Short mmCIF file of C-alpha atoms in Angstrom, two decimals:
data_model
loop_
_atom_site.label_atom_id
_atom_site.label_comp_id
_atom_site.label_asym_id
_atom_site.label_seq_id
_atom_site.Cartn_x
_atom_site.Cartn_y
_atom_site.Cartn_z
CA MET A 283 -13.11 -73.07 -12.01
CA PRO A 284 -9.57 -72.38 -10.78
CA SER A 285 -6.77 -71.95 -13.31
CA SER A 286 -3.67 -74.10 -13.15
CA ARG A 287 -1.85 -71.78 -15.55
CA THR A 288 -2.24 -68.12 -16.31
CA SER A 289 -2.23 -66.67 -19.82
CA GLN A 290 -0.16 -63.57 -20.42
CA ASN A 291 -3.20 -62.11 -22.19
CA PRO A 292 -6.36 -63.36 -20.47
CA ALA A 293 -9.57 -62.66 -22.34
CA ARG A 294 -13.34 -62.94 -22.09
CA VAL A 295 -14.39 -65.80 -24.34
CA LEU A 296 -17.97 -66.66 -25.28
CA VAL A 297 -18.32 -70.36 -26.15
CA VAL A 298 -21.42 -71.07 -28.23
CA GLU A 299 -22.02 -74.83 -28.29
CA ASP A 300 -25.26 -76.79 -27.78
CA ASP A 301 -23.48 -79.96 -26.64
CA PRO A 302 -22.90 -79.46 -22.88
CA THR A 303 -20.04 -81.96 -22.79
CA VAL A 304 -18.11 -80.25 -25.58
CA ALA A 305 -18.79 -76.82 -24.06
CA GLU A 306 -17.52 -77.97 -20.67
CA VAL A 307 -14.29 -79.40 -22.10
CA VAL A 308 -13.61 -76.26 -24.15
CA ALA A 309 -14.31 -74.03 -21.16
CA ARG A 310 -12.02 -76.07 -18.91
CA TYR A 311 -9.05 -75.76 -21.28
CA LEU A 312 -9.57 -72.03 -21.86
CA GLU A 313 -9.94 -71.37 -18.15
CA ARG A 314 -6.66 -73.20 -17.56
CA ASP A 315 -5.10 -70.54 -19.77
CA GLY A 316 -6.55 -67.87 -17.53
CA HIS A 317 -9.47 -66.82 -19.69
CA GLU A 318 -12.90 -65.91 -18.39
CA VAL A 319 -15.37 -68.20 -20.16
CA GLU A 320 -19.13 -68.03 -20.61
CA CYS A 321 -21.04 -70.82 -22.34
CA VAL A 322 -24.28 -70.39 -24.31
CA GLY A 323 -26.29 -73.18 -25.94
CA ASP A 324 -28.20 -71.46 -28.75
CA GLY A 325 -27.40 -68.96 -31.48
CA ALA A 326 -30.06 -66.37 -30.74
CA GLU A 327 -29.00 -65.98 -27.10
CA ALA A 328 -25.33 -65.92 -28.10
CA LEU A 329 -25.94 -63.07 -30.55
CA ARG A 330 -27.95 -61.13 -27.97
CA ARG A 331 -25.21 -61.42 -25.36
CA ALA A 332 -22.38 -60.66 -27.80
CA LEU A 333 -24.08 -57.49 -29.01
CA ALA A 334 -24.98 -56.32 -25.51
CA ASP A 335 -21.55 -56.99 -24.00
CA PRO A 336 -19.01 -57.96 -26.69
CA PRO A 337 -16.50 -60.64 -25.64
CA ASP A 338 -12.86 -60.55 -26.70
CA LEU A 339 -13.44 -63.67 -28.77
CA MET A 340 -16.24 -66.09 -29.66
CA VAL A 341 -15.89 -69.84 -30.18
CA LEU A 342 -18.91 -70.60 -32.35
CA ASP A 343 -20.39 -73.96 -33.32
CA LEU A 344 -21.86 -74.10 -36.81
CA MET A 345 -24.94 -76.20 -36.01
CA LEU A 346 -27.01 -74.46 -33.35
CA PRO A 347 -30.68 -74.25 -32.36
CA LYS A 348 -32.71 -71.08 -33.06
CA LEU A 349 -29.96 -69.39 -35.11
CA ASP A 350 -27.14 -71.26 -36.84
CA GLY A 351 -23.49 -70.30 -36.55
CA LEU A 352 -23.27 -68.72 -40.01
CA GLN A 353 -26.18 -66.39 -39.23
CA VAL A 354 -24.72 -65.51 -35.85
CA CYS A 355 -21.34 -64.71 -37.41
CA ARG A 356 -22.87 -62.66 -40.23
CA LYS A 357 -25.13 -60.61 -37.94
CA LEU A 358 -22.34 -60.11 -35.40
CA ARG A 359 -19.92 -58.93 -38.09
CA GLU A 360 -22.42 -56.27 -39.17
CA ARG A 361 -22.36 -54.73 -35.69
CA ARG A 362 -19.22 -55.70 -33.76
CA PRO A 363 -15.59 -56.57 -34.70
CA VAL A 364 -15.49 -59.62 -32.39
CA PRO A 365 -12.99 -62.30 -33.49
CA VAL A 366 -14.70 -65.62 -34.21
CA ILE A 367 -13.35 -69.18 -34.28
CA MET A 368 -15.90 -71.49 -35.88
CA LEU A 369 -16.34 -75.18 -35.06
CA THR A 370 -17.27 -77.26 -38.11
CA ALA A 371 -17.87 -80.93 -38.87
CA LEU A 372 -14.92 -82.96 -40.13
CA GLY A 373 -14.78 -83.04 -43.91
CA GLU A 374 -17.36 -80.29 -44.48
CA GLU A 375 -15.04 -78.12 -46.58
CA MET A 376 -17.86 -75.96 -47.93
CA ASP A 377 -18.94 -75.13 -44.37
CA ARG A 378 -15.39 -74.03 -43.56
CA VAL A 379 -15.10 -71.88 -46.68
CA VAL A 380 -18.52 -70.27 -46.17
CA GLY A 381 -17.66 -69.65 -42.52
CA LEU A 382 -14.45 -67.85 -43.46
CA GLU A 383 -16.23 -65.86 -46.15
CA THR A 384 -18.90 -64.89 -43.63
CA GLY A 385 -16.20 -63.34 -41.47
CA ALA A 386 -14.88 -66.06 -39.18
CA ASP A 387 -11.20 -65.56 -38.32
CA ASP A 388 -10.42 -69.25 -38.02
CA TYR A 389 -12.07 -72.66 -37.81
CA VAL A 390 -11.44 -75.96 -36.08
CA THR A 391 -12.93 -79.22 -37.31
CA LYS A 392 -14.71 -81.72 -35.06
CA PRO A 393 -13.56 -83.94 -33.49
CA PHE A 394 -10.82 -81.57 -32.35
CA SER A 395 -8.08 -81.43 -29.77
CA PRO A 396 -9.04 -78.99 -27.00
CA ARG A 397 -5.37 -78.07 -26.70
CA GLU A 398 -5.24 -77.17 -30.41
CA LEU A 399 -8.35 -75.02 -30.00
CA ALA A 400 -6.75 -73.25 -27.02
CA LEU A 401 -3.66 -72.52 -29.16
CA ARG A 402 -5.85 -71.17 -31.95
CA VAL A 403 -7.59 -68.92 -29.44
CA GLN A 404 -4.23 -67.51 -28.34
CA SER A 405 -3.19 -66.95 -31.96
CA VAL A 406 -6.38 -65.10 -32.90
CA LEU A 407 -6.24 -63.00 -29.75
CA ARG A 408 -2.62 -62.00 -30.42
CA ARG A 409 -3.50 -60.86 -33.91
CA ALA A 410 -6.67 -59.08 -32.80
CA ARG A 411 -4.62 -57.20 -30.21
CA GLY A 412 -2.04 -56.16 -32.78
CA ALA A 413 0.79 -58.46 -31.70
CA LEU A 414 1.46 -59.92 -35.13
CA VAL A 415 2.25 -58.48 -38.55
CA PRO A 416 1.15 -54.82 -38.62
CA THR A 417 3.67 -53.39 -36.15
CA GLY A 418 4.59 -49.73 -36.06
CA THR A 419 2.99 -46.93 -38.00
CA GLY A 420 3.60 -45.54 -41.44
CA VAL A 421 1.73 -45.52 -44.72
CA LEU A 422 2.08 -48.11 -47.49
CA ARG A 423 1.18 -47.01 -51.03
CA ASP A 424 0.69 -48.71 -54.35
CA GLY A 425 -0.92 -46.42 -56.87
CA ASP A 426 -4.41 -45.58 -55.65
CA LEU A 427 -4.16 -48.15 -52.84
CA VAL A 428 -3.14 -46.51 -49.55
CA VAL A 429 -2.76 -48.40 -46.26
CA ASP A 430 -2.31 -46.44 -43.05
CA VAL A 431 -0.90 -49.09 -40.72
CA GLY A 432 -1.15 -47.07 -37.51
CA ALA A 433 -4.74 -46.01 -38.16
CA HIS A 434 -5.65 -49.50 -39.46
CA GLU A 435 -7.24 -47.82 -42.49
CA VAL A 436 -7.29 -48.80 -46.16
CA ARG A 437 -8.31 -46.53 -49.03
CA LEU A 438 -8.68 -47.39 -52.69
CA GLY A 439 -9.08 -44.48 -55.08
CA GLY A 440 -9.64 -42.22 -52.10
CA LYS A 441 -12.52 -44.32 -50.81
CA GLU A 442 -12.20 -46.25 -47.56
CA ILE A 443 -12.68 -50.00 -47.82
CA THR A 444 -13.46 -52.33 -44.95
CA LEU A 445 -11.18 -55.27 -44.22
CA THR A 446 -11.32 -57.83 -41.46
CA ALA A 447 -8.33 -57.89 -39.10
CA ARG A 448 -6.86 -60.93 -40.87
CA GLU A 449 -7.37 -59.44 -44.34
CA PHE A 450 -5.60 -56.29 -43.16
CA ASP A 451 -2.67 -58.31 -41.76
CA LEU A 452 -2.32 -60.24 -45.00
CA LEU A 453 -2.42 -57.12 -47.17
CA VAL A 454 0.18 -55.34 -45.02
CA TYR A 455 2.51 -58.34 -45.14
CA LEU A 456 2.27 -58.64 -48.92
CA LEU A 457 2.75 -54.89 -49.43
CA ARG A 458 5.86 -54.96 -47.26
CA ASN A 459 7.27 -57.83 -49.33
CA PRO A 460 6.50 -56.94 -52.95
CA ARG A 461 7.43 -59.25 -55.81
CA GLN A 462 8.27 -62.06 -53.39
CA ALA A 463 6.45 -65.37 -53.84
CA PHE A 464 5.08 -67.01 -50.69
CA SER A 465 3.64 -70.46 -50.27
CA ARG A 466 0.36 -70.81 -48.39
CA THR A 467 2.24 -72.54 -45.59
CA ALA A 468 4.66 -69.61 -45.32
CA LEU A 469 1.76 -67.15 -45.13
CA LEU A 470 0.10 -69.25 -42.42
CA ASP A 471 3.31 -68.99 -40.43
CA GLN A 472 4.10 -65.32 -41.05
CA VAL A 473 0.61 -63.79 -41.02
CA TRP A 474 -1.45 -66.21 -38.95
CA GLY A 475 1.35 -67.20 -36.59
CA TRP A 476 0.54 -70.88 -37.06
CA SER A 477 3.00 -73.71 -37.45
CA PHE A 478 0.04 -75.90 -38.46
CA GLY A 479 -3.29 -75.41 -40.16
CA ASP A 480 -5.30 -75.84 -43.36
CA SER A 481 -3.95 -73.74 -46.24
CA SER A 482 -7.49 -73.24 -47.57
CA THR A 483 -7.70 -70.51 -44.92
CA VAL A 484 -5.13 -68.53 -46.92
CA THR A 485 -6.91 -69.23 -50.20
CA VAL A 486 -10.20 -67.85 -48.90
CA HIS A 487 -8.60 -64.70 -47.48
CA VAL A 488 -6.72 -64.03 -50.72
CA ARG A 489 -9.97 -64.36 -52.65
CA ARG A 490 -11.72 -61.92 -50.29
CA LEU A 491 -8.86 -59.43 -50.57
CA ARG A 492 -8.95 -59.61 -54.35
CA GLU A 493 -12.67 -58.86 -54.33
CA LYS A 494 -11.95 -55.69 -52.39
CA ILE A 495 -8.78 -54.29 -54.01
CA GLU A 496 -8.67 -55.65 -57.58
CA ASP A 497 -10.47 -54.04 -60.53
CA ASP A 498 -11.31 -57.54 -61.74
CA PRO A 499 -10.94 -60.23 -59.04
CA THR A 500 -11.07 -62.95 -61.72
CA ASP A 501 -8.00 -61.41 -63.41
CA PRO A 502 -5.94 -60.04 -60.50
CA HIS A 503 -2.99 -57.74 -61.15
CA ARG A 504 -1.94 -56.99 -57.58
CA ILE A 505 -2.18 -60.30 -55.72
CA VAL A 506 -1.17 -62.79 -58.38
CA THR A 507 -1.05 -66.56 -58.22
CA VAL A 508 2.35 -68.17 -58.63
CA TRP A 509 1.50 -71.63 -59.86
CA GLY A 510 3.08 -74.40 -57.84
CA VAL A 511 4.14 -71.94 -55.15
CA GLY A 512 1.42 -69.65 -53.80
CA TYR A 513 1.00 -65.87 -54.14
CA ARG A 514 3.00 -62.73 -54.89
CA TYR A 515 2.18 -59.03 -54.64
CA GLU A 516 2.87 -57.11 -57.86
CA PRO A 517 2.94 -53.32 -57.34
CA LEU A 518 1.08 -51.33 -59.98
CA SER A 519 3.22 -48.24 -59.46
#
């Protein structure tokens, strides 16, 4: 399908959607942005293709035949660092939260605007390619927490811990702005690069970060909640 506009950063996108009409509309909008799009109608085939030849990004429906979207995302995350935008049903908040906790980078609720999805794709691709928060090199330290920005490596007590790209971005931003309170909306703008979006995305990522860097995630001392505002990073050293 010819493109009427060309993206500055064209990508290979795998669209996993069992509704042919939805898949066609999504593909058309992404191709207009210059992306190369492949559509797959079931989860098992999508996982096979993504593992054999990883795309730059996957748009993944939650409800799929053979293998549902959560299983696809979980199995893919175990093997490949492919960014994932999940499509979920309107109002299914638990699906969105579970999807993010499984490793999805973003979600869009159905029915959705294809243009909004295309903008989300651009945002996730920019972050995945290092165009957002973690610029430059250098090492950030807070006690036994050491973040090597250039190497994209995090160590806690000398032991390397694994973060998703978005978790890494969020941690770097908070470390670079200690003792400053940020609303969820501000973090969406500064870390995600969104001027719109559901703030529960931030809440889920903060919870996942706490589980990885706090001694007791239920009583956090690094990433603290500022009631009525959002979150603040409190250095331990």
